[in-house]
mmCIF file of N, CA and C in Angstrom:
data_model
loop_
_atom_site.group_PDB
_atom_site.id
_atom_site.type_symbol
_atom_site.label_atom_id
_atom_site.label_comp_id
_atom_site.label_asym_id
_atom_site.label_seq_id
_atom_site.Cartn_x
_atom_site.Cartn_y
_atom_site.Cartn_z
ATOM 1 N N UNK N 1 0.842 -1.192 0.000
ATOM 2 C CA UNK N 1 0.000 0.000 0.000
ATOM 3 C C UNK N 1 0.884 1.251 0.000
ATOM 4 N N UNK N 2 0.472 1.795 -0.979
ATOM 5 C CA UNK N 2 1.074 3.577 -0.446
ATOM 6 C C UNK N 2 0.109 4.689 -0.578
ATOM 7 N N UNK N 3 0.778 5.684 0.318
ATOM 8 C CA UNK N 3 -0.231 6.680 0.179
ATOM 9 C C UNK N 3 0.536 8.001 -0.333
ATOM 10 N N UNK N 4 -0.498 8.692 -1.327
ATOM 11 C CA UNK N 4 0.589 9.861 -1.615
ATOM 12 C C UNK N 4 0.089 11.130 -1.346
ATOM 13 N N UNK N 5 0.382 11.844 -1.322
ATOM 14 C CA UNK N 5 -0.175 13.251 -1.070
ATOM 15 C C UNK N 5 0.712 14.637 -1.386
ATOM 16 N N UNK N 6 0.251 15.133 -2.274
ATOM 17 C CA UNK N 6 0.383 16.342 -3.418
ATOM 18 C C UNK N 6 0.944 17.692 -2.143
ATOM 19 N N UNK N 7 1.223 18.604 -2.802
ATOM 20 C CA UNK N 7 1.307 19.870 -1.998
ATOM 21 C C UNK N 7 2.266 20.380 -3.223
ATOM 22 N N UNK N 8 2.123 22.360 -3.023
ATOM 23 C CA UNK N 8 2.726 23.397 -3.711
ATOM 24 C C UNK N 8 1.939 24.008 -4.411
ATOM 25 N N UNK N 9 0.636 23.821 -5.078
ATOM 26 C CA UNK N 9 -0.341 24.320 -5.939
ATOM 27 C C UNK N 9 -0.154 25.817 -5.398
ATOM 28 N N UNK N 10 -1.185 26.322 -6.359
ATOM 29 C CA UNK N 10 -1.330 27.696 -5.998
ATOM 30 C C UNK N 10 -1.272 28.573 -7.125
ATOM 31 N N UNK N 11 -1.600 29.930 -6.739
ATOM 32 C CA UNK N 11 -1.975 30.479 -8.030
ATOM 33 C C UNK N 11 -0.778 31.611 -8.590
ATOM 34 N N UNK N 12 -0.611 31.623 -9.871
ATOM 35 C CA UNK N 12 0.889 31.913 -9.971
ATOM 36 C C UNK N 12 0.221 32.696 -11.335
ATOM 37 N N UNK N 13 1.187 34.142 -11.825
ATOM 38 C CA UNK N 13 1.148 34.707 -13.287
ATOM 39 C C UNK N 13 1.633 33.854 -14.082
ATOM 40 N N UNK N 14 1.013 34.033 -15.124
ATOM 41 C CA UNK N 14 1.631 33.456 -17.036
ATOM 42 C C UNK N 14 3.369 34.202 -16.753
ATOM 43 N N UNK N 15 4.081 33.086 -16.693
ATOM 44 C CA UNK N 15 5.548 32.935 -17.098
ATOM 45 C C UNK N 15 6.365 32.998 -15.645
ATOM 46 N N UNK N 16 5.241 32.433 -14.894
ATOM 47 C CA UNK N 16 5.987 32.074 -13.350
ATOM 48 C C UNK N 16 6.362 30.841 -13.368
ATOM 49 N N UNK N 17 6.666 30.363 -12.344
ATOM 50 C CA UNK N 17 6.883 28.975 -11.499
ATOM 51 C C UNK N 17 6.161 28.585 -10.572
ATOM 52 N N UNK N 18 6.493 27.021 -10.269
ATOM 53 C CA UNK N 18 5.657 26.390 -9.498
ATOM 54 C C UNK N 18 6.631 25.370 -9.387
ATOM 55 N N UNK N 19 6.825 24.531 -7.915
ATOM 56 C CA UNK N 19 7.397 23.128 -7.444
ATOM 57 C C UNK N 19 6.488 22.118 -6.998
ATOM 58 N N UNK N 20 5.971 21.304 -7.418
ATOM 59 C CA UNK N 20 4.953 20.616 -6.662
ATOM 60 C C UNK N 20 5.777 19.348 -6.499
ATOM 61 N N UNK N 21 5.092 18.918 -5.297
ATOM 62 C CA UNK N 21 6.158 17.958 -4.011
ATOM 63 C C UNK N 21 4.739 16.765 -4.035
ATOM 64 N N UNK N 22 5.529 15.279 -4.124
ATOM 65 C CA UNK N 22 4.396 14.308 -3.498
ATOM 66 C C UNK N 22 5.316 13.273 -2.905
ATOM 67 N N UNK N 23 4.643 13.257 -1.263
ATOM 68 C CA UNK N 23 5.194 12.524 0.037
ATOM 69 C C UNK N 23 4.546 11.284 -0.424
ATOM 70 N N UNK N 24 5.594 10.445 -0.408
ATOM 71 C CA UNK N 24 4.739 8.803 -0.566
ATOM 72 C C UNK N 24 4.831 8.035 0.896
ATOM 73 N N UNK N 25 4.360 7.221 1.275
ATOM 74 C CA UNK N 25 4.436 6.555 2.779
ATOM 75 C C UNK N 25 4.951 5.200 2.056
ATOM 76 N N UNK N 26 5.335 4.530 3.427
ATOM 77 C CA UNK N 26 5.941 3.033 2.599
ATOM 78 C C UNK N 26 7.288 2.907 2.236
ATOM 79 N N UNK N 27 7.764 1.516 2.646
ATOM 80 C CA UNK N 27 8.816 1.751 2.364
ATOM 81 C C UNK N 27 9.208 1.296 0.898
ATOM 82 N N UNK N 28 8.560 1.252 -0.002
ATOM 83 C CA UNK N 28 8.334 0.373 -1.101
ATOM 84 C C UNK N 28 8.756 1.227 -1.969
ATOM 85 N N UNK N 29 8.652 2.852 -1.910
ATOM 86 C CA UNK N 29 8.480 3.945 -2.876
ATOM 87 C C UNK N 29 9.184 3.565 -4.412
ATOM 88 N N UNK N 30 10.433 3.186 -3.955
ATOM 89 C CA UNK N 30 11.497 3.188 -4.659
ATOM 90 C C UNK N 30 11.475 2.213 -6.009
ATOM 91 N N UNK N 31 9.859 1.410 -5.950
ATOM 92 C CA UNK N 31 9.685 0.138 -6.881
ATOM 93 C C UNK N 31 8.856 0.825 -7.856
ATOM 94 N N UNK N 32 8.528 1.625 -7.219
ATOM 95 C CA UNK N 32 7.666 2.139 -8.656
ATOM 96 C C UNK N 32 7.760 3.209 -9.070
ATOM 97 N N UNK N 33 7.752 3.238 -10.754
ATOM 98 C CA UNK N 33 7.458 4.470 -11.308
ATOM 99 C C UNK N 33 6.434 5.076 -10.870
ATOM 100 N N UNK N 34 6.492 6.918 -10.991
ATOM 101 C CA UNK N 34 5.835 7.442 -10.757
ATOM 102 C C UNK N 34 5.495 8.894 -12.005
ATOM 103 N N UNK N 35 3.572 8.757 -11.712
ATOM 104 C CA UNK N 35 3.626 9.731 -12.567
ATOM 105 C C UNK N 35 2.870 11.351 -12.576
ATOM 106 N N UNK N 36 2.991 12.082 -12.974
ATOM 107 C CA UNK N 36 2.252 12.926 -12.728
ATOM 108 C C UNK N 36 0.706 13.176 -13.813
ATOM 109 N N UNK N 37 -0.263 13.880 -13.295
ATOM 110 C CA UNK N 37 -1.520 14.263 -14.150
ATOM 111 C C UNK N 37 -1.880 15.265 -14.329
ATOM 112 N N UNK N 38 -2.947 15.815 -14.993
ATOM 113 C CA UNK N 38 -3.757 16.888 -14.523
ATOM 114 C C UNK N 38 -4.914 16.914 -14.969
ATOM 115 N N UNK N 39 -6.071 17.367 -14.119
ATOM 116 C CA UNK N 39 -7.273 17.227 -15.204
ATOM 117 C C UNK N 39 -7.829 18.961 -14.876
ATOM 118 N N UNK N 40 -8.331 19.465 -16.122
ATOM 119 C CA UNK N 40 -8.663 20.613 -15.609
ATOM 120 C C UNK N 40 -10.490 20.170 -15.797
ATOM 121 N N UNK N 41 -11.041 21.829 -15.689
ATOM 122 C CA UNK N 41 -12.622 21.330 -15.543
ATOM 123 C C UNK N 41 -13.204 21.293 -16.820
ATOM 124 N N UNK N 42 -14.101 19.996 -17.027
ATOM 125 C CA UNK N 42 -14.832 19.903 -17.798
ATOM 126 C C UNK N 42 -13.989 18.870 -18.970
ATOM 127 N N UNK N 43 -12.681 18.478 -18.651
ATOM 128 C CA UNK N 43 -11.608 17.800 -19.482
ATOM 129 C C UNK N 43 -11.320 16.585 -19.025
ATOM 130 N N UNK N 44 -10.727 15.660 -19.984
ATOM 131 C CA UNK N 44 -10.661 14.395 -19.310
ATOM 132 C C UNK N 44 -8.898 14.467 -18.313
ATOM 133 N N UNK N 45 -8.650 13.195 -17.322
ATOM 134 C CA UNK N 45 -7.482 13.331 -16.776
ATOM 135 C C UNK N 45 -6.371 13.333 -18.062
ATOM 136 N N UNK N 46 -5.162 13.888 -17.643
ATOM 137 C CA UNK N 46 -3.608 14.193 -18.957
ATOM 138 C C UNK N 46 -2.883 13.765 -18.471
ATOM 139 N N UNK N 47 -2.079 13.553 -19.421
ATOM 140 C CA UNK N 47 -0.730 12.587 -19.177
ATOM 141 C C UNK N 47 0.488 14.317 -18.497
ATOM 142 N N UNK N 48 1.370 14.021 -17.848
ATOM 143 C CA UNK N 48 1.957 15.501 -18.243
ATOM 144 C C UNK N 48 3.628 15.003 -18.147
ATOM 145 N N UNK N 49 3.946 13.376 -16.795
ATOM 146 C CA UNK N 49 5.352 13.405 -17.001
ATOM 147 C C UNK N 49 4.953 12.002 -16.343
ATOM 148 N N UNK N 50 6.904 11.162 -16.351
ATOM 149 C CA UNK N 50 6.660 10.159 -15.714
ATOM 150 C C UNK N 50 8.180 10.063 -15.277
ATOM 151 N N UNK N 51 8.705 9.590 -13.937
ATOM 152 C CA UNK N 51 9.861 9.012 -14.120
ATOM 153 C C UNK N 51 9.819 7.601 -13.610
ATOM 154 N N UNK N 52 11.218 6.820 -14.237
ATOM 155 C CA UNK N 52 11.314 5.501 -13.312
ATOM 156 C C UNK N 52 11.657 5.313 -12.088
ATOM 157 N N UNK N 53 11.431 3.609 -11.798
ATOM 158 C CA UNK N 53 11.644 3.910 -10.123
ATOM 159 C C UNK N 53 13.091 4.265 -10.128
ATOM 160 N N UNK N 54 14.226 4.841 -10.611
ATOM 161 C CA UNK N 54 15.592 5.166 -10.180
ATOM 162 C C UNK N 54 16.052 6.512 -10.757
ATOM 163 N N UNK N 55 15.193 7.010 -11.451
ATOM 164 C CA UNK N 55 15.163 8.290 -11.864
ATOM 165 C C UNK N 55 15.741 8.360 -13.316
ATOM 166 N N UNK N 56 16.443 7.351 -13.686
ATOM 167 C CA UNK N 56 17.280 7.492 -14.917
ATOM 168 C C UNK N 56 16.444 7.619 -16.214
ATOM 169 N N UNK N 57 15.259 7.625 -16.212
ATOM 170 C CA UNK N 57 14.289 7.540 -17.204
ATOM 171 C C UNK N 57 13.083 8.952 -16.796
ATOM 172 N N UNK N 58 12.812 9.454 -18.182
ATOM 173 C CA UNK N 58 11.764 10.438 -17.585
ATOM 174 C C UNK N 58 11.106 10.327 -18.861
ATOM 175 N N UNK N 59 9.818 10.965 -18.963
ATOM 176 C CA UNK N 59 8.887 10.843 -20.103
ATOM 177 C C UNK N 59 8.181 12.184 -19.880
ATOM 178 N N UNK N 60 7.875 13.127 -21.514
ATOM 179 C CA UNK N 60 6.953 14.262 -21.251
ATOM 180 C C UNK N 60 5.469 14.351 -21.927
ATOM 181 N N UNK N 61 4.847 15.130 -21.704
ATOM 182 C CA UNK N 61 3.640 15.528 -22.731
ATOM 183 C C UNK N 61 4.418 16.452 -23.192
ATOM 184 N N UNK N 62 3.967 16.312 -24.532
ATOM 185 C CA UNK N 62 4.544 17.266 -25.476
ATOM 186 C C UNK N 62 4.093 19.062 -25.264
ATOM 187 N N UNK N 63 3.281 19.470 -24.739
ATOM 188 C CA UNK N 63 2.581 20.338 -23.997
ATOM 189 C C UNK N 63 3.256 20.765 -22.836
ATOM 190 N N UNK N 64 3.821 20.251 -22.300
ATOM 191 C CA UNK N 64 5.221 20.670 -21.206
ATOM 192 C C UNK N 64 6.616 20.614 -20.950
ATOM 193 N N UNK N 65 6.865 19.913 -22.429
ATOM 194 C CA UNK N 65 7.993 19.201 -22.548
ATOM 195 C C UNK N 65 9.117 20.794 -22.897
ATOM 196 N N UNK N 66 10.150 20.751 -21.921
ATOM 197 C CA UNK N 66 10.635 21.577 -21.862
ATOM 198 C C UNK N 66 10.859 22.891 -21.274
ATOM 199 N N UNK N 67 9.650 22.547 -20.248
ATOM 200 C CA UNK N 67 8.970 23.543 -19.525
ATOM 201 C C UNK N 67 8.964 22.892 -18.253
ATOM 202 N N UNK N 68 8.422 21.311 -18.115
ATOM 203 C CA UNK N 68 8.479 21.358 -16.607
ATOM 204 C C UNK N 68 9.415 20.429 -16.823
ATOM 205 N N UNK N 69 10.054 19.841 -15.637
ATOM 206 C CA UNK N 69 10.889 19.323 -15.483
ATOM 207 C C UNK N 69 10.266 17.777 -13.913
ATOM 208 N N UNK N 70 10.338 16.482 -14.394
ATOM 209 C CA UNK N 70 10.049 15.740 -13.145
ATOM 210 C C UNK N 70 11.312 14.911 -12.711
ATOM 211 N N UNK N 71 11.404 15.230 -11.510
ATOM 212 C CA UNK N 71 12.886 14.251 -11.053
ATOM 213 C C UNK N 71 12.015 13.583 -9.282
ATOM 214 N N UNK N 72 12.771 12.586 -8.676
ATOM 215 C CA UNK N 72 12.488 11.912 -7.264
ATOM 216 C C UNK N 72 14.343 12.062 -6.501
ATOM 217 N N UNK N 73 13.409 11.925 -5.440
ATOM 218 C CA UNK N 73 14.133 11.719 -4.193
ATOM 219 C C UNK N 73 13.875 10.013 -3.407
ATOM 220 N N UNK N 74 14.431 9.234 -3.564
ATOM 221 C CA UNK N 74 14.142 8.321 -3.002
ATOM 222 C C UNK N 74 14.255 7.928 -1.598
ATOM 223 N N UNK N 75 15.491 8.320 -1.410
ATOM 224 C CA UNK N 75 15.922 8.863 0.414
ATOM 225 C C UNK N 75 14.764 9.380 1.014
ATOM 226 N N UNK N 76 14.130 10.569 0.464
ATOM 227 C CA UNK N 76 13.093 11.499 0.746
ATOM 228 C C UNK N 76 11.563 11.057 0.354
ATOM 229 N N UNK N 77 11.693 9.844 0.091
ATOM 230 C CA UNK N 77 9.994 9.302 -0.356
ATOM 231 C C UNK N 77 8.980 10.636 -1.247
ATOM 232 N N UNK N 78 9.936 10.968 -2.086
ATOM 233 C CA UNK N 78 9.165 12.543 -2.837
ATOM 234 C C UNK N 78 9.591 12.304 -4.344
ATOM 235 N N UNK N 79 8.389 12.408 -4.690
ATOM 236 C CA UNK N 79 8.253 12.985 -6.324
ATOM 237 C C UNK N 79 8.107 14.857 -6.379
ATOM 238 N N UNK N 80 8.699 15.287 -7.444
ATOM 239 C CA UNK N 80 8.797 16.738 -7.921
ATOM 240 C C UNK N 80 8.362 16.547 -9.087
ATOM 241 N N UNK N 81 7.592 17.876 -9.228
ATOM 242 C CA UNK N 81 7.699 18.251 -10.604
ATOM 243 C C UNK N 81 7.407 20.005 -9.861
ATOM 244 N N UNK N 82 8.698 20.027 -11.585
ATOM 245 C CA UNK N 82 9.351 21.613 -11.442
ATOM 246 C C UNK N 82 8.445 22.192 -12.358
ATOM 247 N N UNK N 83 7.773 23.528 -12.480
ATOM 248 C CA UNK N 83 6.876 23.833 -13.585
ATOM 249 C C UNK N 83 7.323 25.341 -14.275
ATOM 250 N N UNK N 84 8.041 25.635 -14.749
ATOM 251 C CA UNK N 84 8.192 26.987 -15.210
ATOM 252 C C UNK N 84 7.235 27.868 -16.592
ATOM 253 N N UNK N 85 7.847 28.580 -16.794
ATOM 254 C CA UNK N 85 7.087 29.319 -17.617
ATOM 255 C C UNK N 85 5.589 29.261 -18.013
ATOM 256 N N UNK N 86 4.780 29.140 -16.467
ATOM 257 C CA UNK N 86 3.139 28.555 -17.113
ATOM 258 C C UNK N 86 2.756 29.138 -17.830
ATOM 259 N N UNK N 87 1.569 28.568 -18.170
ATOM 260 C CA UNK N 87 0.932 29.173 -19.063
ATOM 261 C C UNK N 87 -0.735 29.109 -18.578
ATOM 262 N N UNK N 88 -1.495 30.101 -18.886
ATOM 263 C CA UNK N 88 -2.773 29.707 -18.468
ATOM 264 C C UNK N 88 -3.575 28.242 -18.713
ATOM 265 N N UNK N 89 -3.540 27.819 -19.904
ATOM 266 C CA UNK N 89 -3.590 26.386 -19.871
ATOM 267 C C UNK N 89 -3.079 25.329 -19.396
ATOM 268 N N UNK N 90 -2.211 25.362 -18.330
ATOM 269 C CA UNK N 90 -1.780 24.844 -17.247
ATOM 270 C C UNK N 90 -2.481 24.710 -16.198
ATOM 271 N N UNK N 91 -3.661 25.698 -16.102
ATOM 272 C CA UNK N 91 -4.397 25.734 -14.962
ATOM 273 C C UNK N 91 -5.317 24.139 -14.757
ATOM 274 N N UNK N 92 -5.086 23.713 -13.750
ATOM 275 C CA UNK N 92 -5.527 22.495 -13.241
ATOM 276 C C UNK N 92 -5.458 21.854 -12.309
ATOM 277 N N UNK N 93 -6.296 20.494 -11.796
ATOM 278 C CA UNK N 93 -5.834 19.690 -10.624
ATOM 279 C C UNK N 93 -4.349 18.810 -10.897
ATOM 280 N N UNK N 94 -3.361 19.010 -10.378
ATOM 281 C CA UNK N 94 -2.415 18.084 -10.480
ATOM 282 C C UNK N 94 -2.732 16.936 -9.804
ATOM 283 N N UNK N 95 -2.541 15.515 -10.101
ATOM 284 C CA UNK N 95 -2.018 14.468 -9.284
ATOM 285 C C UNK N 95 -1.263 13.900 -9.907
ATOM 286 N N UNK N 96 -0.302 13.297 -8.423
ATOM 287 C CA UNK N 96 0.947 12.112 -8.887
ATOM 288 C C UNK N 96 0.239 10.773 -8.526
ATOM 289 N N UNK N 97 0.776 9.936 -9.272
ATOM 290 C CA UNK N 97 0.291 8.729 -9.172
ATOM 291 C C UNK N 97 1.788 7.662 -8.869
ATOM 292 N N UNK N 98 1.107 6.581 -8.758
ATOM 293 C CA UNK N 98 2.139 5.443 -8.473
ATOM 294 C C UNK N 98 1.816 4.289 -9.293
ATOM 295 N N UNK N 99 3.120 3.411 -10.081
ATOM 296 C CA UNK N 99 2.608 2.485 -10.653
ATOM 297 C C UNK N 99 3.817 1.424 -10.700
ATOM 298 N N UNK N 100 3.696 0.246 -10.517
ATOM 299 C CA UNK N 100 4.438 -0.589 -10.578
ATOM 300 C C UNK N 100 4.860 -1.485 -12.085
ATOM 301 N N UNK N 101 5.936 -0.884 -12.580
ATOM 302 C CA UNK N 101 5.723 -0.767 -13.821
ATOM 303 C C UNK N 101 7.228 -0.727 -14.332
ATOM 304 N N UNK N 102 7.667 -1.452 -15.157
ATOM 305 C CA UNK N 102 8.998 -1.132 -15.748
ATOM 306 C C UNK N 102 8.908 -0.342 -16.912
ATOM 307 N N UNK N 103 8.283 -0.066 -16.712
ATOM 308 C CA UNK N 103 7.650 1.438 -18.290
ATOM 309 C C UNK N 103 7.111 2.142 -17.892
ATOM 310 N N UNK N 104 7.423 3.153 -18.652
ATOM 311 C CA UNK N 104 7.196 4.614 -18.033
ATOM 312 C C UNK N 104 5.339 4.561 -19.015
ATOM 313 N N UNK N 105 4.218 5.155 -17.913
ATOM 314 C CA UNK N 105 3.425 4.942 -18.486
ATOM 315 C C UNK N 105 2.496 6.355 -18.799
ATOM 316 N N UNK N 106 1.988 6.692 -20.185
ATOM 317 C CA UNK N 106 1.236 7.888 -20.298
ATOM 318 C C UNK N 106 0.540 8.273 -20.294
ATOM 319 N N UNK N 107 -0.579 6.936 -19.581
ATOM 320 C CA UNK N 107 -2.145 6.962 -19.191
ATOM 321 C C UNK N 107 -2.485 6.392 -17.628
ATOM 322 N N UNK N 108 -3.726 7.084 -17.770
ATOM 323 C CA UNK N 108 -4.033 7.057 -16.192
ATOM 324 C C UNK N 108 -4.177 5.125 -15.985
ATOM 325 N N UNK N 109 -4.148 4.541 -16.990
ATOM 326 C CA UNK N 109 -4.549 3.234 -16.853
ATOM 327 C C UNK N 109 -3.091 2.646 -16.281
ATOM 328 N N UNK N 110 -3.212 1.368 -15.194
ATOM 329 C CA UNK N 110 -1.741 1.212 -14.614
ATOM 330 C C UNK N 110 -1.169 1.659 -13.636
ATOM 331 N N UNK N 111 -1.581 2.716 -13.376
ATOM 332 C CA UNK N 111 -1.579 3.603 -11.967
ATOM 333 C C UNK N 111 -2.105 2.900 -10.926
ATOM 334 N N UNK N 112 -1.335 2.187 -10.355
ATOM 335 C CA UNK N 112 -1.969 1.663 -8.705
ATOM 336 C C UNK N 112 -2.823 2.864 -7.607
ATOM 337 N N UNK N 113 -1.903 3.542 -7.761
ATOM 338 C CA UNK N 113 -2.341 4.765 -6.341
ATOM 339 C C UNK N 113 -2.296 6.013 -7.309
ATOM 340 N N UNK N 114 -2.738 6.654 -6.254
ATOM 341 C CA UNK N 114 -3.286 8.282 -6.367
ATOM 342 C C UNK N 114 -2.887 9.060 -5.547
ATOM 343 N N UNK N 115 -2.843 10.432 -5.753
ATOM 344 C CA UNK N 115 -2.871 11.066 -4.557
ATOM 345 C C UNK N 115 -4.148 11.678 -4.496
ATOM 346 N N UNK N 116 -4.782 12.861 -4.007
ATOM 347 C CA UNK N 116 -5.602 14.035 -3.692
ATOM 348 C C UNK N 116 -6.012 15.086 -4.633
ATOM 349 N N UNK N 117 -4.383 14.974 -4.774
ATOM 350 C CA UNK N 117 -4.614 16.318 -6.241
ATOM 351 C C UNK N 117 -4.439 17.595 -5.211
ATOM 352 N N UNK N 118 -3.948 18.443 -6.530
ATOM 353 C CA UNK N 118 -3.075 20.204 -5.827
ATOM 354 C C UNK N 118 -3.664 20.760 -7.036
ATOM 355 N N UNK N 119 -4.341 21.887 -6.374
ATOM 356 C CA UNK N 119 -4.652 22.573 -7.291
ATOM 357 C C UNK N 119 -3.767 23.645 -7.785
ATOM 358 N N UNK N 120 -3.624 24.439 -9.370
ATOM 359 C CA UNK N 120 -2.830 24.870 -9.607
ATOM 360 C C UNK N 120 -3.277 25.396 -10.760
ATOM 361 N N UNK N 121 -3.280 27.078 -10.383
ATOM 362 C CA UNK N 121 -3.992 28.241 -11.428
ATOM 363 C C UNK N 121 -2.861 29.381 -11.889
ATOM 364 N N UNK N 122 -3.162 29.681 -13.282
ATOM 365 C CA UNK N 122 -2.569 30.722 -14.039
ATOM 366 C C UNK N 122 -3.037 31.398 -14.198
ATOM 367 N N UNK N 123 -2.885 32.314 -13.955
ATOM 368 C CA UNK N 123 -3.542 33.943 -14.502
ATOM 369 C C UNK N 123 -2.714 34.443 -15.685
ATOM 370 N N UNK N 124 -3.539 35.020 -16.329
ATOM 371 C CA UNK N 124 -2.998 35.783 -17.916
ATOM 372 C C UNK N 124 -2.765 37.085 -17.636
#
């Protein structure tokens, strides 16, 4: 079992930043890839990043690719994702997910766990 839980959202100008942090419990963290989402309103959930369980692998949506950045802490039971230059279409619920998986995966399908979700708004 793990549990994860999001934090850093918040509401930020077009061409700011954002760090969003997810605490995993367990000592297991380290087996699974992990990924991030977002769904905004009225849209289905998005793929946005993924890394492996050792970090050496990362995967983007083409929509952020180059812009945010996802790396882990394994010591630290924490997933990051770095978000720069938003953009108002960024505005959304983030969640990280967990998946036990030797592939990095770009759908919500496969995802064992969840977190809560962080919310996270752009202004123009």
């Amino acid at each position: 079992q793990v549990q994860l839980v999001e934090s850093g959202g918040g509401l930020v100008q077009a061409g700011g930043s954002l760090r969003l942090s997810c605490a995993a419990s367990g000592r297991t963290f380290s087996s699974y890839a992990m990924g991030w989402f977002r769904q905004a309103p009225g849209k289905e959930r998005e793929f946005v990043a993924a890394i492996s369980w050792s970090g050496g692998s990362t995967y983007y949506a083409d929509s952020v690719k180059g812009r945010f950045t996802i790396s882990r802490d394994n010591a630290k039971n924490t997933v990051y994702l770095q978000m720069n230059s938003l953009k108002p279409e960024d505005t959304a619920v983030y969640y990280c997910a967990a998946a036990l998986s030797p592939t990095l995966l770009p759908t919500p399908v496969g995802y064992d766990y969840w977190g809560q979700g962080t919310q996270v708004t752009v202004s123009s």
